[in-house]
JSON list of N, CA and C in Angstrom, two decimals:
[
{"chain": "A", "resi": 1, "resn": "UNK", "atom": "N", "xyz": [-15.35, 5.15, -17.43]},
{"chain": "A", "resi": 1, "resn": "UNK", "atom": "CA", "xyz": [-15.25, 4.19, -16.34]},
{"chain": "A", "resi": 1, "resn": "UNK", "atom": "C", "xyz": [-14.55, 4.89, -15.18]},
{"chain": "A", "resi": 2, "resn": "UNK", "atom": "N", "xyz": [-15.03, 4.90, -13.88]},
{"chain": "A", "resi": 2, "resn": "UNK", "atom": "CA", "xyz": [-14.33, 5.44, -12.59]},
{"chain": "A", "resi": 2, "resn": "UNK", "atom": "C", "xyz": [-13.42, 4.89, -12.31]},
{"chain": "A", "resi": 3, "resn": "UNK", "atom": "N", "xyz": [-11.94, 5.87, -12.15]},
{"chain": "A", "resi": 3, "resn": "UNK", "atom": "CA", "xyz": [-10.69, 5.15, -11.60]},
{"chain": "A", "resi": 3, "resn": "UNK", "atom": "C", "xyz": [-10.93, 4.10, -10.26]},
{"chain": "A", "resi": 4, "resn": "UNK", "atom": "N", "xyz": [-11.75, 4.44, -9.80]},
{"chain": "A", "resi": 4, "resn": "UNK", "atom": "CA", "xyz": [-11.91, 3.33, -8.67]},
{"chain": "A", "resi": 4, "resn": "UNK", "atom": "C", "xyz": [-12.64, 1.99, -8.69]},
{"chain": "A", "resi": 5, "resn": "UNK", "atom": "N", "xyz": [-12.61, 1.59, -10.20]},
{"chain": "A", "resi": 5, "resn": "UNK", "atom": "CA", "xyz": [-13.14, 0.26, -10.76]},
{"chain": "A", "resi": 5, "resn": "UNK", "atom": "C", "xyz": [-12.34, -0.63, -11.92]},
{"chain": "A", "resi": 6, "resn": "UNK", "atom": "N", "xyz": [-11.13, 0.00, -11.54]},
{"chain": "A", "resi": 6, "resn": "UNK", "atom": "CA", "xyz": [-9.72, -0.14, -12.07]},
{"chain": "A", "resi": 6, "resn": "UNK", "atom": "C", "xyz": [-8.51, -1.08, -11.04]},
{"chain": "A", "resi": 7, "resn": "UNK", "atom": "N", "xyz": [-8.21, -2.14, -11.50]},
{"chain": "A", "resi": 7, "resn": "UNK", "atom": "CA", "xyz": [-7.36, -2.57, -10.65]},
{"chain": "A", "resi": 7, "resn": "UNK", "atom": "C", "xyz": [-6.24, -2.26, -10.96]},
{"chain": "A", "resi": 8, "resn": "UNK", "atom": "N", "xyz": [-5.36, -2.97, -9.98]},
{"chain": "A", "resi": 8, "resn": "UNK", "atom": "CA", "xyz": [-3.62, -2.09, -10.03]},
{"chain": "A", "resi": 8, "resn": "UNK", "atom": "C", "xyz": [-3.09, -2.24, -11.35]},
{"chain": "A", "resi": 9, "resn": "UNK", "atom": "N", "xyz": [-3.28, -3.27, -11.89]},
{"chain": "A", "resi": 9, "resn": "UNK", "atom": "CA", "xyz": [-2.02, -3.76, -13.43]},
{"chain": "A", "resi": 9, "resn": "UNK", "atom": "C", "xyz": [-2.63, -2.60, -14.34]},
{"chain": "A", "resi": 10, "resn": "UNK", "atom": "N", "xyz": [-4.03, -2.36, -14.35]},
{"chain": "A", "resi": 10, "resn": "UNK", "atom": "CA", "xyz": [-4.94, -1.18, -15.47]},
{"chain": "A", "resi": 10, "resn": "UNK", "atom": "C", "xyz": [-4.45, -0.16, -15.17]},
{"chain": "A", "resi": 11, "resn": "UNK", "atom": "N", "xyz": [-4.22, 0.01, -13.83]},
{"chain": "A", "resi": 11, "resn": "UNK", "atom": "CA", "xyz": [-3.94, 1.78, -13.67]},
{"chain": "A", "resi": 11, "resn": "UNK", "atom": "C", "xyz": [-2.44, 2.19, -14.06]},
{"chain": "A", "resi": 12, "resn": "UNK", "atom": "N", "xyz": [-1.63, 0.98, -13.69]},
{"chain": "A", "resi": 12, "resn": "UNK", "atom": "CA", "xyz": [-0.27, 0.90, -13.77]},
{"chain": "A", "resi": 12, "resn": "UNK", "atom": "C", "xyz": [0.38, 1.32, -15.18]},
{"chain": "A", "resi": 13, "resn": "UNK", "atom": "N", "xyz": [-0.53, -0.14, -16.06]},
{"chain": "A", "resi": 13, "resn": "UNK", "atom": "CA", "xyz": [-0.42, -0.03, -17.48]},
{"chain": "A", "resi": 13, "resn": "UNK", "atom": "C", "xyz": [-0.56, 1.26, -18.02]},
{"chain": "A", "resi": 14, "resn": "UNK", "atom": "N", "xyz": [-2.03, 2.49, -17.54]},
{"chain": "A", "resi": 14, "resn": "UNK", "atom": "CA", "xyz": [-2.51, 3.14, -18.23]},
{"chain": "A", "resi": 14, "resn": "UNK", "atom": "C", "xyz": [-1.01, 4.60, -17.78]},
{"chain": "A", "resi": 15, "resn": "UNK", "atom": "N", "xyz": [-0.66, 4.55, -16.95]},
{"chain": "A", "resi": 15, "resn": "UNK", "atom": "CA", "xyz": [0.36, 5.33, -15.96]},
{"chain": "A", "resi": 15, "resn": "UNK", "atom": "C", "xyz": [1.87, 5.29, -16.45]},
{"chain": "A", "resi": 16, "resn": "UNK", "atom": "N", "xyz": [1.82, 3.77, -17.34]},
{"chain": "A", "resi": 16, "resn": "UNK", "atom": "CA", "xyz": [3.37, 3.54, -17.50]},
{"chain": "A", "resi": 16, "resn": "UNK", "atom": "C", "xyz": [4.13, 3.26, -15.86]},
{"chain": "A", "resi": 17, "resn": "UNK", "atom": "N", "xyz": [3.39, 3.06, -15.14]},
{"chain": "A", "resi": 17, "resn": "UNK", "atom": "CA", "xyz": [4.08, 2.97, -13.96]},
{"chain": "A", "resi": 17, "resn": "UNK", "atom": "C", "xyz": [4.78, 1.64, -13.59]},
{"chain": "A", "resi": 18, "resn": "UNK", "atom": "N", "xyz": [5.91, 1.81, -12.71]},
{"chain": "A", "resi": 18, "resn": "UNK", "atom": "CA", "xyz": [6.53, 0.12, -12.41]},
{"chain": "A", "resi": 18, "resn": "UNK", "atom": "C", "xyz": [5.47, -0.52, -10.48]},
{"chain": "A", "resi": 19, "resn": "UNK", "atom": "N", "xyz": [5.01, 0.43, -10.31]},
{"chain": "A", "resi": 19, "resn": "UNK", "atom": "CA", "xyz": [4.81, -0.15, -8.63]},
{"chain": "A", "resi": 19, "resn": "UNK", "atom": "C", "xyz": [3.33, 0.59, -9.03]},
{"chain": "A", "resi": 20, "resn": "UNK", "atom": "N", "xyz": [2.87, 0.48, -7.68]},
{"chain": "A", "resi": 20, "resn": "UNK", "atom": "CA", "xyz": [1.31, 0.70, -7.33]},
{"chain": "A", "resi": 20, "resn": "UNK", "atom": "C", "xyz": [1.04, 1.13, -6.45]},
{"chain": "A", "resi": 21, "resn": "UNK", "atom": "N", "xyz": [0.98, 2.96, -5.50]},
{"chain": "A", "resi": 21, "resn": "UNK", "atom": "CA", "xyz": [0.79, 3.29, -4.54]},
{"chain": "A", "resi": 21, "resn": "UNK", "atom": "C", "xyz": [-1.03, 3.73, -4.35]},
{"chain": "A", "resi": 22, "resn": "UNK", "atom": "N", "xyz": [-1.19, 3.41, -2.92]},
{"chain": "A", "resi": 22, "resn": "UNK", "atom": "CA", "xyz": [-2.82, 3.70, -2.56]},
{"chain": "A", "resi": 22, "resn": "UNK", "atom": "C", "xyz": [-2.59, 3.80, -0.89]},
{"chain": "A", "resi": 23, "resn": "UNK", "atom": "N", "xyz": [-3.96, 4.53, -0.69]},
{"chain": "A", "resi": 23, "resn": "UNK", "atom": "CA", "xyz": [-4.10, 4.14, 0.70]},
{"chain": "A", "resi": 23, "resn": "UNK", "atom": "C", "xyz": [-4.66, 2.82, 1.41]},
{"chain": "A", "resi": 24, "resn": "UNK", "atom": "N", "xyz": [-4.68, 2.31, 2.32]},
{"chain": "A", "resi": 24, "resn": "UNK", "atom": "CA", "xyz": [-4.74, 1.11, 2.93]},
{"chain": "A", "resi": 24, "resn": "UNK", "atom": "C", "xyz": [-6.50, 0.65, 2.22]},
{"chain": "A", "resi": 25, "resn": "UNK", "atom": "N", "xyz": [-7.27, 1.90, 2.60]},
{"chain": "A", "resi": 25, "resn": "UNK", "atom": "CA", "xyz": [-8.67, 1.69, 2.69]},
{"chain": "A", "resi": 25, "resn": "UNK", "atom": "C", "xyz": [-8.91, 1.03, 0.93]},
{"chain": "A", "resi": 26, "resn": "UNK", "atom": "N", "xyz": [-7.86, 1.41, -0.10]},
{"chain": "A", "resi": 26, "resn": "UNK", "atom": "CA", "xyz": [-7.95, 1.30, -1.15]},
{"chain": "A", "resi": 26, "resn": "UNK", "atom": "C", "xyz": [-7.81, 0.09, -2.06]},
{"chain": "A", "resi": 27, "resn": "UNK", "atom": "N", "xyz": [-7.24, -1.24, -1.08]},
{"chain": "A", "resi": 27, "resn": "UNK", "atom": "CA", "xyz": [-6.98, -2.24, -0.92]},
{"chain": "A", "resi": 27, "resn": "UNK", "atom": "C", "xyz": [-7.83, -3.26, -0.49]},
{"chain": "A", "resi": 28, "resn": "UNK", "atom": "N", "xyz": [-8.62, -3.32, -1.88]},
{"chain": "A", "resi": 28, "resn": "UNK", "atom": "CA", "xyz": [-9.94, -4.32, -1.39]},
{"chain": "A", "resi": 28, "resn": "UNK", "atom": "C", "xyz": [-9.28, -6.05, -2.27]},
{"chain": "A", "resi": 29, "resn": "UNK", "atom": "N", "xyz": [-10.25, -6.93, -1.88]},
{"chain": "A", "resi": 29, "resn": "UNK", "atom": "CA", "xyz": [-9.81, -8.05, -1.88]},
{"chain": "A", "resi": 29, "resn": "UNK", "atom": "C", "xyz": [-9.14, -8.51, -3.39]},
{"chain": "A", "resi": 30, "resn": "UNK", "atom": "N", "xyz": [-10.15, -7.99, -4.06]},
{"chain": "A", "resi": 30, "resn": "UNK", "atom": "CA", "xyz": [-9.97, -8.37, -5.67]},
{"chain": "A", "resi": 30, "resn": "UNK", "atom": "C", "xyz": [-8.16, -6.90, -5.70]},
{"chain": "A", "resi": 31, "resn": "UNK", "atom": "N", "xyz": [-8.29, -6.73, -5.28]},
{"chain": "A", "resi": 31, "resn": "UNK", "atom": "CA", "xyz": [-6.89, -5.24, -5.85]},
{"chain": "A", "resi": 31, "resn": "UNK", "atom": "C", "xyz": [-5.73, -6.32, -5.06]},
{"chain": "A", "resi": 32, "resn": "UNK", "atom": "N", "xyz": [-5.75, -6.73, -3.70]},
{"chain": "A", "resi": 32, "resn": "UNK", "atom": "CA", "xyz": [-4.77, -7.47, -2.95]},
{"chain": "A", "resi": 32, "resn": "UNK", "atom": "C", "xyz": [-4.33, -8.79, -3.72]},
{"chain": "A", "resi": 33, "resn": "UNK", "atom": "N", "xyz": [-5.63, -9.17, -3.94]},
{"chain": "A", "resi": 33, "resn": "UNK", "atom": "CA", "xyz": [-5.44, -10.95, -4.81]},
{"chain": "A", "resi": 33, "resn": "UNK", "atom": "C", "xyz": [-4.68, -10.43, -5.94]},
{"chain": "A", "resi": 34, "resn": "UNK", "atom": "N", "xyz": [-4.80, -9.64, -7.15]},
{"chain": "A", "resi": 34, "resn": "UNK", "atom": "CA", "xyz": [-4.29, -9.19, -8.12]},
{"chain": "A", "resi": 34, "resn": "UNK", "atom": "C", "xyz": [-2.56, -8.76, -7.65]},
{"chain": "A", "resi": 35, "resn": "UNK", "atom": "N", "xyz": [-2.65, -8.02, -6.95]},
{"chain": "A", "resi": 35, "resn": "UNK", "atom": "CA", "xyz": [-1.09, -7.45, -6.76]},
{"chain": "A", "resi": 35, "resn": "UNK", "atom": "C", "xyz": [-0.13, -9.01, -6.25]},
{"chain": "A", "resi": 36, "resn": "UNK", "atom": "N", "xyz": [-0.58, -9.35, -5.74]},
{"chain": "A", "resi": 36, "resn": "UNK", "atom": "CA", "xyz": [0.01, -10.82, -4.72]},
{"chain": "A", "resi": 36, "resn": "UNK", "atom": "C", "xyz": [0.16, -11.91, -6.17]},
{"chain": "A", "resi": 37, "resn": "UNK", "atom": "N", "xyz": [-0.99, -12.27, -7.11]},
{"chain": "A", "resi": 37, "resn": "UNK", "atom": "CA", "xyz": [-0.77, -12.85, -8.30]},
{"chain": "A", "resi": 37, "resn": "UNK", "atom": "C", "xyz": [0.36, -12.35, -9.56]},
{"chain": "A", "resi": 38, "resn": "UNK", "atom": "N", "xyz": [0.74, -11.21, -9.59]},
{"chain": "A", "resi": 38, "resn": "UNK", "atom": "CA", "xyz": [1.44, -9.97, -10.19]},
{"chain": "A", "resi": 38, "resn": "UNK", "atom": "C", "xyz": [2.95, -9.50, -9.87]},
{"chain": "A", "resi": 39, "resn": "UNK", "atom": "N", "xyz": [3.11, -10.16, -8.84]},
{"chain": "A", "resi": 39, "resn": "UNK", "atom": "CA", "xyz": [4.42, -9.62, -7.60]},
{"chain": "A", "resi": 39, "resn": "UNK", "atom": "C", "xyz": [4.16, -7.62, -7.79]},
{"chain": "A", "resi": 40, "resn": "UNK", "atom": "N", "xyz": [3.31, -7.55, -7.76]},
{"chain": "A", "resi": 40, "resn": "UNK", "atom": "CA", "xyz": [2.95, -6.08, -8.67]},
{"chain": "A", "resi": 40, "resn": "UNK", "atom": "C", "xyz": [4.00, -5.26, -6.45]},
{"chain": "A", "resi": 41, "resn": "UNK", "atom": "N", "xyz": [5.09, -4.47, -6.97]},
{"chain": "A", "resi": 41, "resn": "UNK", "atom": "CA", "xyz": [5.63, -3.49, -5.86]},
{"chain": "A", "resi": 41, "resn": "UNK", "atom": "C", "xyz": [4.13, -2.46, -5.13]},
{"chain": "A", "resi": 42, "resn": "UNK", "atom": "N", "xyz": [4.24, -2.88, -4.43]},
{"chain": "A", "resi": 42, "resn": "UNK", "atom": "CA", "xyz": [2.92, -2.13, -3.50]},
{"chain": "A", "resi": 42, "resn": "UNK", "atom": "C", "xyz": [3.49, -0.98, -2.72]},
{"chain": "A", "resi": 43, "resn": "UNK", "atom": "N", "xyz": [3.06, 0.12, -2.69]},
{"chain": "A", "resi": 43, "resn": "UNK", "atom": "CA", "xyz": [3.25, 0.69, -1.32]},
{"chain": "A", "resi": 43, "resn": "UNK", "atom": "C", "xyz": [1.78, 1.87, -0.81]},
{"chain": "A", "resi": 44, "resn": "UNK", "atom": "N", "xyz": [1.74, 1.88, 0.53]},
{"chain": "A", "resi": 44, "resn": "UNK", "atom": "CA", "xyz": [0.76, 2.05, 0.99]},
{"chain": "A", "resi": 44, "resn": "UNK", "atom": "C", "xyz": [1.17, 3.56, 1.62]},
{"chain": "A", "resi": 45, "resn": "UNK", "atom": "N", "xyz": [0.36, 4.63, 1.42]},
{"chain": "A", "resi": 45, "resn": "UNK", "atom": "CA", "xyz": [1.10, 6.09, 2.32]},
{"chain": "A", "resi": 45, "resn": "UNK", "atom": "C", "xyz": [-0.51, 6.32, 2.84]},
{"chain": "A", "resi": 46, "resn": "UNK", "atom": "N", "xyz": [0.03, 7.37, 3.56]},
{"chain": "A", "resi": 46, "resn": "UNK", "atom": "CA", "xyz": [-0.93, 8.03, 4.92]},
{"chain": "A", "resi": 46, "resn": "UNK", "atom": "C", "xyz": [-1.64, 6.98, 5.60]},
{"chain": "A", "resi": 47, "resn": "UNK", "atom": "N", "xyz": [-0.39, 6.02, 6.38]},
{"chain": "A", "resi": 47, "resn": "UNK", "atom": "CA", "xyz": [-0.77, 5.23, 7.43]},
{"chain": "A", "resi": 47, "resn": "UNK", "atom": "C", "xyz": [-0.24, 6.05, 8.95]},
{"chain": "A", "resi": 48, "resn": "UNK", "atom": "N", "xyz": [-1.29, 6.07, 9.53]},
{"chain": "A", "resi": 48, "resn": "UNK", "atom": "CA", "xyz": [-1.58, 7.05, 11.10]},
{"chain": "A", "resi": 48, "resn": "UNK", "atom": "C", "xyz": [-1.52, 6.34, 12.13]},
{"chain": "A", "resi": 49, "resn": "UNK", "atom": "N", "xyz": [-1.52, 5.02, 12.10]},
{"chain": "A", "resi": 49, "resn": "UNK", "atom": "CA", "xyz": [-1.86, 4.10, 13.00]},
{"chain": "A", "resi": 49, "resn": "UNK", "atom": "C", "xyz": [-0.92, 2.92, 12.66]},
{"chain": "A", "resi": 50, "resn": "UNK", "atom": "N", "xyz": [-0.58, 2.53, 14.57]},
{"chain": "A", "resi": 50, "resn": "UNK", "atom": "CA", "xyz": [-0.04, 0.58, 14.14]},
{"chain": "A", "resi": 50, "resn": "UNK", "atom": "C", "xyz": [-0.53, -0.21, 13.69]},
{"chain": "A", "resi": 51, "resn": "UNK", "atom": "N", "xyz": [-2.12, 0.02, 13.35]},
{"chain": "A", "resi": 51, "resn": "UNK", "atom": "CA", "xyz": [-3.04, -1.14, 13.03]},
{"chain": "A", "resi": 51, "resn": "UNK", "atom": "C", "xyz": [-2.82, -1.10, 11.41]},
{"chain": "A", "resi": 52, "resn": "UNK", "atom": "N", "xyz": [-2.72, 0.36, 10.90]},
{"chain": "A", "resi": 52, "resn": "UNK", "atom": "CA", "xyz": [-2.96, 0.25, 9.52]},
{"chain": "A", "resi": 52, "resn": "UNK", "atom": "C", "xyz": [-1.63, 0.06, 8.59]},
{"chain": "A", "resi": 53, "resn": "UNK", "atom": "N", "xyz": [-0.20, 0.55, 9.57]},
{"chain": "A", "resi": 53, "resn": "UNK", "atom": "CA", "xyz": [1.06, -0.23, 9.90]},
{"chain": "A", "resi": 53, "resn": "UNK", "atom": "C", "xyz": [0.95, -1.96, 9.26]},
{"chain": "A", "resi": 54, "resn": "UNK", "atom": "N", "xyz": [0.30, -2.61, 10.54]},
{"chain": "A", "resi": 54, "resn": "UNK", "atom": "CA", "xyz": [0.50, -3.78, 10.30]},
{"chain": "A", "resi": 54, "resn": "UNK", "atom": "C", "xyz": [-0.23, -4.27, 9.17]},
{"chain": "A", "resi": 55, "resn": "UNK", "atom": "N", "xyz": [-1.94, -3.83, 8.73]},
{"chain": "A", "resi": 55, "resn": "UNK", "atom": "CA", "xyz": [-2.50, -4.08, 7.52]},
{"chain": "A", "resi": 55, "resn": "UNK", "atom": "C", "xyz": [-1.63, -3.82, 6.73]},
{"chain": "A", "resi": 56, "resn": "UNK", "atom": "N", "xyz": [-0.96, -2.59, 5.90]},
{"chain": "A", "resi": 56, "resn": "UNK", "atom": "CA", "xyz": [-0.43, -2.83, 4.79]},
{"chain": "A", "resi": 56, "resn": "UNK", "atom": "C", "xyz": [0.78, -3.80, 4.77]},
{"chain": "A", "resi": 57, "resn": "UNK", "atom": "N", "xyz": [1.24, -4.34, 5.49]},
{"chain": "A", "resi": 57, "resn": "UNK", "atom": "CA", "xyz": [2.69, -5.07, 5.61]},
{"chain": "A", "resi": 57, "resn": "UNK", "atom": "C", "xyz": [1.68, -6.46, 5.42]},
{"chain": "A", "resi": 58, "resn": "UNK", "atom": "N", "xyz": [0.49, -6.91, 6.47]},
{"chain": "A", "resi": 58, "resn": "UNK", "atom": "CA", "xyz": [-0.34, -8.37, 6.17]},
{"chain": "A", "resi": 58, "resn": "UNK", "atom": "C", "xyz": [-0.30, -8.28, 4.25]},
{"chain": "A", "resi": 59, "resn": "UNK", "atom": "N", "xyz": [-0.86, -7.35, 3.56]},
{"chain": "A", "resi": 59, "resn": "UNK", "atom": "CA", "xyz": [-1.33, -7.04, 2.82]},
{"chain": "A", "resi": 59, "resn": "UNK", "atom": "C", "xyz": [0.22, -6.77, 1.53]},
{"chain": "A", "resi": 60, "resn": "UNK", "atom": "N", "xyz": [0.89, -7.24, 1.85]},
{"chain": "A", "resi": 60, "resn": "UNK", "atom": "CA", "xyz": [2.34, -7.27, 1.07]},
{"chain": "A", "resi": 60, "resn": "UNK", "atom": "C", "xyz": [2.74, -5.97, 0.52]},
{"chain": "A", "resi": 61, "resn": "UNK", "atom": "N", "xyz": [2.68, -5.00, 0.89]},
{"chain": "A", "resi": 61, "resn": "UNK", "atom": "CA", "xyz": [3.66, -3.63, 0.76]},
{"chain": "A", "resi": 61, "resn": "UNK", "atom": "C", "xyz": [4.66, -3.55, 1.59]},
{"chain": "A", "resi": 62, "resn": "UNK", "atom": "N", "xyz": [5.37, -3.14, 0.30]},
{"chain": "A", "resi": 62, "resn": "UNK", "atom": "CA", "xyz": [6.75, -2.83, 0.42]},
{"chain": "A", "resi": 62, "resn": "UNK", "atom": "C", "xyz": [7.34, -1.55, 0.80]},
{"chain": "A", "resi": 63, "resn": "UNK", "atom": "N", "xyz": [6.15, -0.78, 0.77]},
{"chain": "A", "resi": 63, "resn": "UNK", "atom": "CA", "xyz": [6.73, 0.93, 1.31]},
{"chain": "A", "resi": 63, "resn": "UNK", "atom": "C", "xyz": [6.10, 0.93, 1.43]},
{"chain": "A", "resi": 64, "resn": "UNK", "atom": "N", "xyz": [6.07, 2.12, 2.87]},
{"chain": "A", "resi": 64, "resn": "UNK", "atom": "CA", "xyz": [5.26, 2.61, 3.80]},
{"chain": "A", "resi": 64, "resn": "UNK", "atom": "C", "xyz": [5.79, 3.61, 4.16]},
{"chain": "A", "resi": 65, "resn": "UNK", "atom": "N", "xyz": [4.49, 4.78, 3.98]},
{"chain": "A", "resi": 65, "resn": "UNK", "atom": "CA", "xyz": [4.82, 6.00, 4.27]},
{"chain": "A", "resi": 65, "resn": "UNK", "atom": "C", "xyz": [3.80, 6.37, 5.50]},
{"chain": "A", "resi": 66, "resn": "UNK", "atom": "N", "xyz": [4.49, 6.60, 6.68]},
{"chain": "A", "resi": 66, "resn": "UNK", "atom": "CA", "xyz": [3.84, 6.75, 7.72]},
{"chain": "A", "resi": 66, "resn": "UNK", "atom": "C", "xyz": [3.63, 8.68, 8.02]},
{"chain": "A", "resi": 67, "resn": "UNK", "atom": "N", "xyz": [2.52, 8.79, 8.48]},
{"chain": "A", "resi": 67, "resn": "UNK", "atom": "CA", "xyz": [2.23, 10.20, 8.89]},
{"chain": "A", "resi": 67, "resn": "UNK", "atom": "C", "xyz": [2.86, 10.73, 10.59]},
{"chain": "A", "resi": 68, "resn": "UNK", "atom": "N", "xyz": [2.87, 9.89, 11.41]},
{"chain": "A", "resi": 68, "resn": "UNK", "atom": "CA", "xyz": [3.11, 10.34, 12.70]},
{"chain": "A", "resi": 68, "resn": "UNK", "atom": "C", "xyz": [4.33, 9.40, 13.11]},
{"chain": "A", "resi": 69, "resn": "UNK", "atom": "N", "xyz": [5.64, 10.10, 14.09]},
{"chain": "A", "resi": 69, "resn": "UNK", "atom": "CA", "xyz": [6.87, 10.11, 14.22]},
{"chain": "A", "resi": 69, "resn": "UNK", "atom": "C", "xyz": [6.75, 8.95, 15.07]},
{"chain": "A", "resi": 70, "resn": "UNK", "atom": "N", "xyz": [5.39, 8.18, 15.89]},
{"chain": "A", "resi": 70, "resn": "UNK", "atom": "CA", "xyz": [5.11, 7.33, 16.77]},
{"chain": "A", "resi": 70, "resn": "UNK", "atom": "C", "xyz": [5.11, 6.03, 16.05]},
{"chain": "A", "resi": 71, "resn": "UNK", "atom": "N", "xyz": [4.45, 6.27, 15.09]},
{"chain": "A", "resi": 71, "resn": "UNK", "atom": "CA", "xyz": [5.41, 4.46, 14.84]},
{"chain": "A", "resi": 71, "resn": "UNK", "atom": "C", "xyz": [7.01, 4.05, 14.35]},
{"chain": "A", "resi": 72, "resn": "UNK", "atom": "N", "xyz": [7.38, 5.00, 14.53]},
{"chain": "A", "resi": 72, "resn": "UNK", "atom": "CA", "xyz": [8.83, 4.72, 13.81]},
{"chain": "A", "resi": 72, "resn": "UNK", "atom": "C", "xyz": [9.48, 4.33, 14.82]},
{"chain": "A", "resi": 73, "resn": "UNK", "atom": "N", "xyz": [9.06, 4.23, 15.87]},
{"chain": "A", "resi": 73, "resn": "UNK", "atom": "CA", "xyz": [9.48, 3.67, 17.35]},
{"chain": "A", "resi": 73, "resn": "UNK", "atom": "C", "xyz": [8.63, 2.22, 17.48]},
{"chain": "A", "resi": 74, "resn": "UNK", "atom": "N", "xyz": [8.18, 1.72, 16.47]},
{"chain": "A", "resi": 74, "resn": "UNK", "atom": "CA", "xyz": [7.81, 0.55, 16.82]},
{"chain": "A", "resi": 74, "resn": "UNK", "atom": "C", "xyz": [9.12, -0.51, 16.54]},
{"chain": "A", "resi": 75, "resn": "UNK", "atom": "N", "xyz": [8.91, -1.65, 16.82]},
{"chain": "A", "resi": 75, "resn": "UNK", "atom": "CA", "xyz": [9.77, -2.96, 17.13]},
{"chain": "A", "resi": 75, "resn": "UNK", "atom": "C", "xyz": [9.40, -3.38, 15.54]},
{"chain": "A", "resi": 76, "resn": "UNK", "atom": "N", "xyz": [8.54, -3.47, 14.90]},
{"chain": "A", "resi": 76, "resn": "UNK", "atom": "CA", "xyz": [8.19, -3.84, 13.62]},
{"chain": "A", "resi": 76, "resn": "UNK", "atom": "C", "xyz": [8.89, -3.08, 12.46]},
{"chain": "A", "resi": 77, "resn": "UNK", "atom": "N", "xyz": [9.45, -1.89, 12.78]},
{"chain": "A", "resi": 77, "resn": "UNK", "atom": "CA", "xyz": [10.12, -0.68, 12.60]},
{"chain": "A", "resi": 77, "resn": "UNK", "atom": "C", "xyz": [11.98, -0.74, 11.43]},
{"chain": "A", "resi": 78, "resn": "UNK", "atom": "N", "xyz": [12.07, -1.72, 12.71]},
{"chain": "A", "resi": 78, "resn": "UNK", "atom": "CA", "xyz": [14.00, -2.21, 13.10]},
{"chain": "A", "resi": 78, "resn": "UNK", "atom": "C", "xyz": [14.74, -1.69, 11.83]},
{"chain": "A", "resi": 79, "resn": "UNK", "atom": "N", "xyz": [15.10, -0.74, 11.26]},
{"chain": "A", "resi": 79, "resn": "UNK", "atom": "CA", "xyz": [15.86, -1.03, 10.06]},
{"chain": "A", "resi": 79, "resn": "UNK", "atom": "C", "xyz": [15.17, 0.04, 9.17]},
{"chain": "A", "resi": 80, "resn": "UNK", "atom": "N", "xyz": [14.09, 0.57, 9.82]},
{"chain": "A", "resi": 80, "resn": "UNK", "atom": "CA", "xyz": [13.16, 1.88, 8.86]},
{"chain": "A", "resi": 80, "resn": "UNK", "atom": "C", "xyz": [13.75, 3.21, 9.21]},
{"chain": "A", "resi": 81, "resn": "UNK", "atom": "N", "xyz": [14.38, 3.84, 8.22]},
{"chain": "A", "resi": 81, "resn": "UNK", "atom": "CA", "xyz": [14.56, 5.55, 8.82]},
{"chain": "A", "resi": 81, "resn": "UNK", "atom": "C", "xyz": [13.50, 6.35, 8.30]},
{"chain": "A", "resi": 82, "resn": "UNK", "atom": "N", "xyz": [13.82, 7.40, 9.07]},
{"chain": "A", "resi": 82, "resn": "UNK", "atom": "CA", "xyz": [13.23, 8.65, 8.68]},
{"chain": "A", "resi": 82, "resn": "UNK", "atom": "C", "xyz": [13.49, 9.16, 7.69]},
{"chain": "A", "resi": 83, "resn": "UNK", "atom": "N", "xyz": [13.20, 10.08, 6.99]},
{"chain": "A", "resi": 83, "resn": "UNK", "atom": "CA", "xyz": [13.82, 11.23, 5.78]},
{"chain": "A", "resi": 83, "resn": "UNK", "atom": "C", "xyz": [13.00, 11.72, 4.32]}
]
């Protein structure tokens, strides 16, 4: 079966893992409904953009790993460091 027909709790389970990292694009409806039903810890990396910024935060992640030093200057930001 292709890892990409695997939702978060399967991959998690199969991983031993406590959270669930992906990229934004990776976050289809049935994976979002599941994590949100789950309180399953989300976090979303190689976000490039404010748009994909604000998707993973609509989309209930809790970490965010941003690629470019330009959103860390956003107002949505307040309280995020660098490091």
């Amino acid at each position: 079966r292709p890892l990409e027909s695997y939702l978060p709790s399967e991959l998690m389970k199969l991983s031993h893992a406590t959270g669930y990292g992906c990229q934004i694009s990776e976050l289809t409806p049935a994976a979002v409904a599941e994590i949100r039903s789950r309180n399953i810890l989300l976090g979303v990396y190689t976000i490039t953009t404010e748009e994909e910024f604000d998707q993973a935060v609509e989309r209930g992640a809790r970490v965010l790993v941003c690629e470019t030093p330009f959103i860390h200057t956003s107002p949505r930001m307040v309280g995020f460091t660098e490091g």
